[in-house]
Amino acid sequence: MSAAVGGPGLLIGTHSAYVALERPRLDPADPGIRRAAEEAGVTPEEFVGPGDLWVVAYERDGAGDGFELPGVRDSEPAGFAERLRAGLTAAPGPFTVDGGAVLRLDARPAGVDAYAFTAHITPPDDPETIVTVETGPVPVTSLLADLDAFLGSLA
């Protein structure tokens, strides 16, 4: 499932329990963007910039939250996605994908051709807090298709 933020996005989990990596697409024609650019003394296109702002979003128990990760290069979420893909295509069994200081994903088989995930999320502004999100089973084939689409959107 791809996250719907206009830019590249990867949602891991189900609609009610997930973690998502998203790069919002900022629209230079948006009135708020135009106003902010004017205040900053730059064009809206310059203000929007290359898109190095990523977001980690999550939902659990009906409540969602998230945080921004400014300055993240596309290669970092792409590397995470590639490591997740490698784990899913290796011999069946539990595996962990390290996403750096803010995200670790533990995967375990959950039935035939599916995995369930435990996401350990550490907001950068509160490194003492670790949010844990447990997902239900996610079919491997659909997650692999989402990973391919996500990686393709970053190419």
N, CA and C atoms as an extended XYZ file, in Angstrom:
465
Properties=species:S:1:pos:R:3:atomname:S:1:resname:S:1:resid:I:1 pbc="F F F"
N         0.840       -1.174        0.000 N   MET     1
C         0.000        0.000        0.000 CA  MET     1
C         0.876        1.224        0.000 C   MET     1
N         0.669        2.106       -0.889 N   SER     2
C         1.444        3.337       -0.919 CA  SER     2
C         0.709        4.416       -0.136 C   SER     2
N         1.486        5.183        0.574 N   ALA     3
C         0.906        6.284        1.334 CA  ALA     3
C         0.503        7.394        0.366 C   ALA     3
N        -0.587        8.059        0.654 N   ALA     4
C        -1.119        9.080       -0.253 CA  ALA     4
C        -0.722       10.472        0.209 C   ALA     4
N         0.473       10.926       -0.162 N   VAL     5
C         0.924       12.260        0.202 CA  VAL     5
C         1.396       13.043       -1.011 C   VAL     5
N         1.229       12.495       -2.183 N   GLY     6
C         1.624       13.179       -3.398 CA  GLY     6
C         3.023       12.844       -3.860 C   GLY     6
N         3.914       12.520       -2.958 N   GLY     7
C         5.265       12.121       -3.315 CA  GLY     7
C         5.430       10.634       -3.071 C   GLY     7
N         6.666       10.145       -3.136 N   PRO     8
C         6.895        8.723       -2.878 CA  PRO     8
C         6.453        8.346       -1.474 C   PRO     8
N         5.873        7.177       -1.341 N   GLY     9
C         5.435        6.714       -0.031 CA  GLY     9
C         5.374        5.209        0.037 C   GLY     9
N         5.681        4.675        1.201 N   LEU    10
C         5.628        3.241        1.445 CA  LEU    10
C         4.930        3.008        2.772 C   LEU    10
N         3.836        2.270        2.733 N   LEU    11
C         3.086        1.929        3.930 CA  LEU    11
C         3.306        0.456        4.220 C   LEU    11
N         3.726        0.143        5.442 N   ILE    12
C         3.978       -1.234        5.858 CA  ILE    12
C         3.001       -1.555        6.970 C   ILE    12
N         2.088       -2.462        6.700 N   GLY    13
C         1.095       -2.857        7.685 CA  GLY    13
C        -0.282       -2.913        7.078 C   GLY    13
N        -1.259       -2.627        7.899 N   THR    14
C        -2.654       -2.624        7.483 CA  THR    14
C        -3.195       -1.207        7.643 C   THR    14
N        -4.437       -0.987        7.250 N   HIS    15
C        -4.997        0.368        7.361 CA  HIS    15
C        -5.137        0.833        8.807 C   HIS    15
N        -5.194       -0.087        9.758 N   SER    16
C        -5.390        0.322       11.151 CA  SER    16
C        -4.121        0.243       11.995 C   SER    16
N        -3.082       -0.397       11.477 N   ALA    17
C        -1.810       -0.487       12.200 CA  ALA    17
C        -0.689       -0.508       11.171 C   ALA    17
N         0.040        0.606       11.075 N   TYR    18
C         1.070        0.698       10.046 CA  TYR    18
C         2.164        1.669       10.453 C   TYR    18
N         3.242        1.597        9.705 N   VAL    19
C         4.281        2.620        9.704 CA  VAL    19
C         4.477        2.984        8.240 C   VAL    19
N         4.685        4.257        7.977 N   ALA    20
C         4.835        4.721        6.597 CA  ALA    20
C         6.020        5.660        6.489 C   ALA    20
N         6.733        5.533        5.377 N   LEU    21
C         7.776        6.483        5.002 CA  LEU    21
C         7.212        7.277        3.840 C   LEU    21
N         7.217        8.587        3.952 N   GLU    22
C         6.587        9.421        2.930 CA  GLU    22
C         7.440       10.664        2.666 C   GLU    22
N         7.508       11.038        1.411 N   ARG    23
C         8.121       12.326        1.070 CA  ARG    23
C         7.002       13.188        0.496 C   ARG    23
N         6.514       14.134        1.279 N   PRO    24
C         5.429       14.984        0.787 CA  PRO    24
C         5.871       15.771       -0.444 C   PRO    24
N         4.959       15.925       -1.358 N   ARG    25
C         5.220       16.762       -2.526 CA  ARG    25
C         4.643       18.136       -2.232 C   ARG    25
N         5.497       19.114       -2.248 N   LEU    26
C         5.055       20.479       -2.010 CA  LEU    26
C         4.743       21.119       -3.347 C   LEU    26
N         3.609       21.784       -3.422 N   ASP    27
C         3.146       22.401       -4.663 CA  ASP    27
C         3.474       23.886       -4.642 C   ASP    27
N         4.360       24.346       -5.554 N   PRO    28
C         4.707       25.772       -5.554 CA  PRO    28
C         3.514       26.680       -5.843 C   PRO    28
N         2.425       26.135       -6.379 N   ALA    29
C         1.236       26.948       -6.656 CA  ALA    29
C         0.335       27.085       -5.427 C   ALA    29
N         0.594       26.309       -4.384 N   ASP    30
C        -0.208       26.363       -3.166 CA  ASP    30
C        -0.077       27.755       -2.540 C   ASP    30
N        -1.210       28.409       -2.183 N   PRO    31
C        -1.149       29.761       -1.616 CA  PRO    31
C        -0.269       29.860       -0.366 C   PRO    31
N        -0.292       28.846        0.488 N   GLY    32
C         0.548       28.871        1.692 CA  GLY    32
C         2.025       28.807        1.359 C   GLY    32
N         2.367       28.009        0.351 N   ILE    33
C         3.760       27.907       -0.100 CA  ILE    33
C         4.197       29.236       -0.712 C   ILE    33
N         3.313       29.833       -1.525 N   ARG    34
C         3.642       31.107       -2.174 CA  ARG    34
C         3.884       32.199       -1.117 C   ARG    34
N         3.028       32.221       -0.085 N   ARG    35
C         3.169       33.205        0.992 CA  ARG    35
C         4.488       32.997        1.742 C   ARG    35
N         4.781       31.748        2.081 N   ALA    36
C         6.012       31.449        2.818 CA  ALA    36
C         7.238       31.794        1.979 C   ALA    36
N         7.185       31.520        0.679 N   ALA    37
C         8.306       31.841       -0.208 CA  ALA    37
C         8.515       33.350       -0.268 C   ALA    37
N         7.421       34.073       -0.367 N   GLU    38
C         7.508       35.535       -0.412 CA  GLU    38
C         8.144       36.068        0.872 C   GLU    38
N         7.716       35.531        2.019 N   GLU    39
C         8.277       35.953        3.300 CA  GLU    39
C         9.763       35.618        3.384 C   GLU    39
N        10.154       34.507        2.755 N   ALA    40
C        11.560       34.093        2.772 CA  ALA    40
C        12.392       34.816        1.713 C   ALA    40
N        11.704       35.533        0.797 N   GLY    41
C        12.414       36.271       -0.233 CA  GLY    41
C        12.949       35.419       -1.369 C   GLY    41
N        12.271       34.296       -1.630 N   VAL    42
C        12.680       33.404       -2.729 CA  VAL    42
C        11.458       33.069       -3.572 C   VAL    42
N        11.691       32.470       -4.728 N   THR    43
C        10.569       32.038       -5.558 CA  THR    43
C         9.928       30.815       -4.927 C   THR    43
N         8.657       30.553       -5.230 N   PRO    44
C         8.021       29.342       -4.699 CA  PRO    44
C         8.762       28.065       -5.108 C   PRO    44
N         9.301       28.034       -6.319 N   GLU    45
C        10.044       26.858       -6.773 CA  GLU    45
C        11.323       26.653       -5.952 C   GLU    45
N        11.998       27.753       -5.632 N   GLU    46
C        13.192       27.658       -4.785 CA  GLU    46
C        12.806       27.230       -3.370 C   GLU    46
N        11.691       27.759       -2.889 N   PHE    47
C        11.239       27.440       -1.535 CA  PHE    47
C        10.921       25.957       -1.394 C   PHE    47
N        10.260       25.403       -2.407 N   VAL    48
C         9.908       23.977       -2.379 CA  VAL    48
C        11.172       23.129       -2.391 C   VAL    48
N        12.161       23.525       -3.164 N   GLY    49
C        13.458       22.862       -3.165 CA  GLY    49
C        13.427       21.450       -3.705 C   GLY    49
N        14.490       20.675       -3.417 N   PRO    50
C        14.654       19.355       -4.014 CA  PRO    50
C        13.818       18.262       -3.353 C   PRO    50
N        13.126       18.540       -2.291 N   GLY    51
C        12.305       17.503       -1.654 CA  GLY    51
C        13.109       16.604       -0.745 C   GLY    51
N        13.868       17.188        0.183 N   ASP    52
C        14.656       16.378        1.104 CA  ASP    52
C        14.006       16.272        2.484 C   ASP    52
N        12.703       16.465        2.522 N   LEU    53
C        11.949       16.297        3.759 CA  LEU    53
C        11.173       14.992        3.668 C   LEU    53
N        11.417       14.095        4.596 N   TRP    54
C        10.677       12.838        4.680 CA  TRP    54
C         9.880       12.839        5.975 C   TRP    54
N         8.838       12.041        5.991 N   VAL    55
C         7.964       11.919        7.154 CA  VAL    55
C         7.857       10.442        7.522 C   VAL    55
N         7.924       10.166        8.810 N   VAL    56
C         7.580        8.837        9.329 CA  VAL    56
C         6.213        9.006        9.980 C   VAL    56
N         5.236        8.267        9.475 N   ALA    57
C         3.880        8.314       10.023 CA  ALA    57
C         3.533        6.920       10.530 C   ALA    57
N         2.668        6.879       11.524 N   TYR    58
C         2.248        5.566       12.043 CA  TYR    58
C         0.856        5.665       12.637 C   TYR    58
N         0.232        4.512       12.720 N   GLU    59
C        -1.075        4.408       13.373 CA  GLU    59
C        -1.104        3.105       14.140 C   GLU    59
N        -1.689        3.168       15.322 N   ARG    60
C        -1.911        1.981       16.141 CA  ARG    60
C        -3.092        2.266       17.051 C   ARG    60
N        -3.867        1.250       17.301 N   ASP    61
C        -5.030        1.374       18.195 CA  ASP    61
C        -5.922        2.556       17.828 C   ASP    61
N        -6.055        2.842       16.535 N   GLY    62
C        -6.947        3.899       16.083 CA  GLY    62
C        -6.391        5.303       16.189 C   GLY    62
N        -5.160        5.439       16.659 N   ALA    63
C        -4.567        6.769       16.782 CA  ALA    63
C        -3.293        6.831       15.953 C   ALA    63
N        -3.133        7.926       15.231 N   GLY    64
C        -1.951        8.076       14.397 CA  GLY    64
C        -1.128        9.272       14.806 C   GLY    64
N         0.113        9.261       14.373 N   ASP    65
C         1.018       10.361       14.647 CA  ASP    65
C         2.173       10.243       13.669 C   ASP    65
N         3.141       11.080       13.807 N   GLY    66
C         4.307       11.024       12.947 CA  GLY    66
C         5.218       12.190       13.215 C   GLY    66
N         6.304       12.244       12.451 N   PHE    67
C         7.260       13.322       12.609 CA  PHE    67
C         8.043       13.491       11.317 C   PHE    67
N         8.633       14.675       11.188 N   GLU    68
C         9.404       15.004        9.992 CA  GLU    68
C        10.858       14.623       10.184 C   GLU    68
N        11.480       14.291        9.067 N   LEU    69
C        12.912       14.010        9.020 CA  LEU    69
C        13.528       14.898        7.933 C   LEU    69
N        13.845       16.151        8.247 N   PRO    70
C        14.422       17.030        7.216 CA  PRO    70
C        15.835       16.593        6.864 C   PRO    70
N        16.209       16.844        5.613 N   GLY    71
C        17.571       16.574        5.171 CA  GLY    71
C        17.862       15.128        4.832 C   GLY    71
N        16.846       14.298        4.701 N   VAL    72
C        17.047       12.887        4.366 CA  VAL    72
C        17.179       12.749        2.853 C   VAL    72
N        18.232       12.095        2.425 N   ARG    73
C        18.416       11.823        1.006 CA  ARG    73
C        17.552       10.631        0.617 C   ARG    73
N        17.072       10.614       -0.623 N   ASP    74
C        16.236        9.513       -1.107 CA  ASP    74
C        16.927        8.164       -0.956 C   ASP    74
N        18.252        8.155       -0.980 N   SER    75
C        18.988        6.891       -0.884 CA  SER    75
C        18.752        6.186        0.456 C   SER    75
N        18.449        6.939        1.502 N   GLU    76
C        18.229        6.318        2.808 CA  GLU    76
C        16.917        5.527        2.857 C   GLU    76
N        15.758        6.106        2.503 N   PRO    77
C        14.537        5.291        2.442 CA  PRO    77
C        14.638        4.186        1.381 C   PRO    77
N        15.342        4.460        0.279 N   ALA    78
C        15.515        3.429       -0.753 CA  ALA    78
C        16.315        2.261       -0.200 C   ALA    78
N        17.356        2.532        0.559 N   GLY    79
C        18.146        1.467        1.175 CA  GLY    79
C        17.323        0.643        2.143 C   GLY    79
N        16.487        1.314        2.937 N   PHE    80
C        15.594        0.617        3.858 CA  PHE    80
C        14.664       -0.314        3.076 C   PHE    80
N        14.071        0.211        2.006 N   ALA    81
C        13.151       -0.590        1.189 CA  ALA    81
C        13.868       -1.771        0.546 C   ALA    81
N        15.084       -1.569        0.091 N   GLU    82
C        15.842       -2.664       -0.519 CA  GLU    82
C        16.176       -3.748        0.505 C   GLU    82
N        16.518       -3.347        1.737 N   ARG    83
C        16.799       -4.335        2.785 CA  ARG    83
C        15.528       -5.098        3.167 C   ARG    83
N        14.392       -4.403        3.195 N   LEU    84
C        13.116       -5.074        3.466 CA  LEU    84
C        12.810       -6.063        2.353 C   LEU    84
N        13.012       -5.662        1.121 N   ARG    85
C        12.777       -6.547       -0.028 CA  ARG    85
C        13.665       -7.787        0.065 C   ARG    85
N        14.935       -7.605        0.411 N   ALA    86
C        15.863       -8.736        0.541 CA  ALA    86
C        15.394       -9.711        1.622 C   ALA    86
N        14.910       -9.183        2.738 N   GLY    87
C        14.401      -10.047        3.802 CA  GLY    87
C        13.178      -10.838        3.377 C   GLY    87
N        12.291      -10.196        2.623 N   LEU    88
C        11.068      -10.853        2.173 CA  LEU    88
C        11.333      -11.933        1.130 C   LEU    88
N        12.402      -11.786        0.364 N   THR    89
C        12.685      -12.749       -0.703 CA  THR    89
C        13.694      -13.813       -0.284 C   THR    89
N        14.259      -13.699        0.908 N   ALA    90
C        15.188      -14.706        1.434 CA  ALA    90
C        14.376      -15.905        1.943 C   ALA    90
N        15.082      -16.903        2.444 N   ALA    91
C        14.404      -18.071        3.024 CA  ALA    91
C        13.448      -17.608        4.115 C   ALA    91
N        12.254      -18.179        4.172 N   PRO    92
C        11.268      -17.746        5.177 CA  PRO    92
C        11.822      -17.815        6.598 C   PRO    92
N        11.490      -16.814        7.357 N   GLY    93
C        11.913      -16.754        8.748 CA  GLY    93
C        11.932      -15.325        9.224 C   GLY    93
N        12.098      -15.120       10.517 N   PRO    94
C        12.134      -13.766       11.060 CA  PRO    94
C        13.378      -13.017       10.580 C   PRO    94
N        13.251      -11.710       10.453 N   PHE    95
C        14.391      -10.863       10.101 CA  PHE    95
C        14.122       -9.461       10.615 C   PHE    95
N        15.177       -8.655       10.664 N   THR    96
C        15.090       -7.272       11.136 CA  THR    96
C        15.664       -6.356       10.065 C   THR    96
N        15.005       -5.224        9.860 N   VAL    97
C        15.496       -4.191        8.957 CA  VAL    97
C        15.782       -2.958        9.804 C   VAL    97
N        17.043       -2.545        9.807 N   ASP    98
C        17.458       -1.378       10.573 CA  ASP    98
C        17.301       -0.135        9.709 C   ASP    98
N        16.494        0.799       10.175 N   GLY    99
C        16.282        2.050        9.460 CA  GLY    99
C        16.983        3.215       10.128 C   GLY    99
N        18.023        2.950       10.881 N   GLY   100
C        18.760        4.023       11.543 CA  GLY   100
C        18.179        4.354       12.903 C   GLY   100
N        18.428        5.560       13.340 N   ALA   101
C        18.062        5.974       14.696 CA  ALA   101
C        16.560        6.065       14.934 C   ALA   101
N        15.758        6.195       13.871 N   VAL   102
C        14.330        6.440       14.080 CA  VAL   102
C        13.431        5.234       13.811 C   VAL   102
N        13.934        4.196       13.132 N   LEU   103
C        13.046        3.099       12.753 CA  LEU   103
C        13.782        1.770       12.689 C   LEU   103
N        13.209        0.779       13.337 N   ARG   104
C        13.648       -0.608       13.211 CA  ARG   104
C        12.402       -1.443       12.984 C   ARG   104
N        12.488       -2.376       12.045 N   LEU   105
C        11.336       -3.190       11.669 CA  LEU   105
C        11.683       -4.659       11.882 C   LEU   105
N        10.964       -5.317       12.786 N   ASP   106
C        11.113       -6.753       13.005 CA  ASP   106
C        10.002       -7.454       12.249 C   ASP   106
N        10.372       -8.424       11.411 N   ALA   107
C         9.400       -9.156       10.591 CA  ALA   107
C         9.379      -10.618       11.029 C   ALA   107
N         8.180      -11.199       11.012 N   ARG   108
C         8.039      -12.617       11.347 CA  ARG   108
C         6.963      -13.217       10.459 C   ARG   108
N         7.164      -14.456       10.026 N   PRO   109
C         6.137      -15.108        9.206 CA  PRO   109
C         4.796      -15.116        9.934 C   PRO   109
N         3.729      -14.911        9.164 N   ALA   110
C         2.368      -14.875        9.735 CA  ALA   110
C         1.436      -15.607        8.775 C   ALA   110
N         1.519      -16.918        8.786 N   GLY   111
C         0.695      -17.702        7.875 CA  GLY   111
C         1.413      -17.942        6.568 C   GLY   111
N         0.665      -18.443        5.609 N   VAL   112
C         1.225      -18.771        4.312 CA  VAL   112
C         1.476      -17.493        3.515 C   VAL   112
N         2.715      -17.273        3.114 N   ASP   113
C         3.109      -16.153        2.264 CA  ASP   113
C         2.675      -14.787        2.816 C   ASP   113
N         2.870      -14.596        4.116 N   ALA   114
C         2.556      -13.306        4.748 CA  ALA   114
C         3.524      -13.081        5.910 C   ALA   114
N         3.699      -11.819        6.238 N   TYR   115
C         4.524      -11.432        7.378 CA  TYR   115
C         3.745      -10.440        8.237 C   TYR   115
N         4.010      -10.488        9.532 N   ALA   116
C         3.539       -9.454       10.452 CA  ALA   116
C         4.785       -8.689       10.896 C   ALA   116
N         4.597       -7.434       11.259 N   PHE   117
C         5.733       -6.579       11.577 CA  PHE   117
C         5.554       -5.912       12.935 C   PHE   117
N         6.681       -5.703       13.594 N   THR   118
C         6.745       -4.861       14.778 CA  THR   118
C         7.680       -3.721       14.429 C   THR   118
N         7.133       -2.527       14.369 N   ALA   119
C         7.926       -1.335       14.079 CA  ALA   119
C         8.280       -0.666       15.401 C   ALA   119
N         9.558       -0.380       15.564 N   HIS   120
C        10.062        0.343       16.733 CA  HIS   120
C        10.453        1.729       16.225 C   HIS   120
N         9.699        2.738       16.647 N   ILE   121
C         9.830        4.089       16.109 CA  ILE   121
C        10.302        5.019       17.223 C   ILE   121
N        11.382        5.745       16.948 N   THR   122
C        11.936        6.682       17.928 CA  THR   122
C        11.887        8.090       17.345 C   THR   122
N        10.977        8.928       17.832 N   PRO   123
C        10.927       10.311       17.338 CA  PRO   123
C        12.247       11.033       17.623 C   PRO   123
N        12.801       11.739       16.632 N   PRO   124
C        14.098       12.391       16.841 CA  PRO   124
C        14.091       13.457       17.931 C   PRO   124
N        12.940       14.072       18.189 N   ASP   125
C        12.888       15.101       19.231 CA  ASP   125
C        12.657       14.515       20.623 C   ASP   125
N        12.486       13.186       20.716 N   ASP   126
C        12.272       12.525       22.001 CA  ASP   126
C        12.908       11.137       21.967 C   ASP   126
N        14.249       11.070       21.947 N   PRO   127
C        14.927        9.782       21.790 CA  PRO   127
C        14.719        8.803       22.947 C   PRO   127
N        14.143        9.261       24.042 N   GLU   128
C        13.861        8.366       25.161 CA  GLU   128
C        12.564        7.587       24.957 C   GLU   128
N        11.741        8.029       24.017 N   THR   129
C        10.457        7.393       23.758 CA  THR   129
C        10.564        6.486       22.547 C   THR   129
N        10.131        5.248       22.706 N   ILE   130
C        10.055        4.327       21.575 CA  ILE   130
C         8.605        3.912       21.425 C   ILE   130
N         8.044        4.187       20.258 N   VAL   131
C         6.673        3.810       19.944 CA  VAL   131
C         6.738        2.463       19.234 C   VAL   131
N         5.900        1.526       19.655 N   THR   132
C         5.862        0.209       19.034 CA  THR   132
C         4.533        0.036       18.324 C   THR   132
N         4.607       -0.374       17.056 N   VAL   133
C         3.406       -0.636       16.269 CA  VAL   133
C         3.454       -2.087       15.817 C   VAL   133
N         2.431       -2.851       16.169 N   GLU   134
C         2.289       -4.250       15.746 CA  GLU   134
C         1.275       -4.300       14.617 C   GLU   134
N         1.689       -4.845       13.473 N   THR   135
C         0.769       -4.954       12.352 CA  THR   135
C         0.186       -6.362       12.289 C   THR   135
N        -0.907       -6.468       11.587 N   GLY   136
C        -1.443       -7.780       11.259 CA  GLY   136
C        -0.679       -8.345       10.081 C   GLY   136
N        -1.074       -9.526        9.618 N   PRO   137
C        -0.393      -10.134        8.481 CA  PRO   137
C        -0.516       -9.287        7.207 C   PRO   137
N         0.591       -9.193        6.487 N   VAL   138
C         0.648       -8.477        5.218 CA  VAL   138
C         1.104       -9.483        4.163 C   VAL   138
N         0.335       -9.676        3.091 N   PRO   139
C         0.747      -10.613        2.046 CA  PRO   139
C         2.072      -10.176        1.411 C   PRO   139
N         2.985      -11.127        1.271 N   VAL   140
C         4.304      -10.829        0.717 CA  VAL   140
C         4.194      -10.288       -0.707 C   VAL   140
N         3.340      -10.876       -1.525 N   THR   141
C         3.250      -10.437       -2.928 CA  THR   141
C         2.812       -8.982       -3.036 C   THR   141
N         1.860       -8.552       -2.232 N   SER   142
C         1.419       -7.151       -2.317 CA  SER   142
C         2.482       -6.208       -1.763 C   SER   142
N         3.189       -6.611       -0.707 N   LEU   143
C         4.244       -5.757       -0.162 CA  LEU   143
C         5.409       -5.653       -1.142 C   LEU   143
N         5.756       -6.748       -1.825 N   LEU   144
C         6.814       -6.688       -2.834 CA  LEU   144
C         6.420       -5.744       -3.975 C   LEU   144
N         5.162       -5.786       -4.388 N   ALA   145
C         4.693       -4.873       -5.444 CA  ALA   145
C         4.780       -3.430       -4.970 C   ALA   145
N         4.402       -3.169       -3.713 N   ASP   146
C         4.501       -1.819       -3.154 CA  ASP   146
C         5.955       -1.357       -3.072 C   ASP   146
N         6.844       -2.271       -2.694 N   LEU   147
C         8.271       -1.929       -2.621 CA  LEU   147
C         8.803       -1.580       -4.000 C   LEU   147
N         8.428       -2.356       -5.015 N   ASP   148
C         8.862       -2.066       -6.391 CA  ASP   148
C         8.341       -0.700       -6.852 C   ASP   148
N         7.081       -0.404       -6.553 N   ALA   149
C         6.507        0.892       -6.941 CA  ALA   149
C         7.216        2.028       -6.206 C   ALA   149
N         7.487        1.848       -4.930 N   PHE   150
C         8.176        2.852       -4.132 CA  PHE   150
C         9.582        3.099       -4.677 C   PHE   150
N        10.328        2.036       -4.893 N   LEU   151
C        11.678        2.189       -5.421 CA  LEU   151
C        11.668        2.805       -6.815 C   LEU   151
N        10.679        2.440       -7.625 N   GLY   152
C        10.545        3.039       -8.948 CA  GLY   152
C        10.251        4.525       -8.881 C   GLY   152
N         9.500        4.954       -7.876 N   SER   153
C         9.164        6.376       -7.742 CA  SER   153
C        10.375        7.196       -7.311 C   SER   153
N        11.377        6.547       -6.759 N   LEU   154
C        12.589        7.242       -6.325 CA  LEU   154
C        13.658        7.281       -7.419 C   LEU   154
N        13.451        6.479       -8.458 N   ALA   155
C        14.471        6.390       -9.526 CA  ALA   155
C        14.473        7.626      -10.402 C   ALA   155
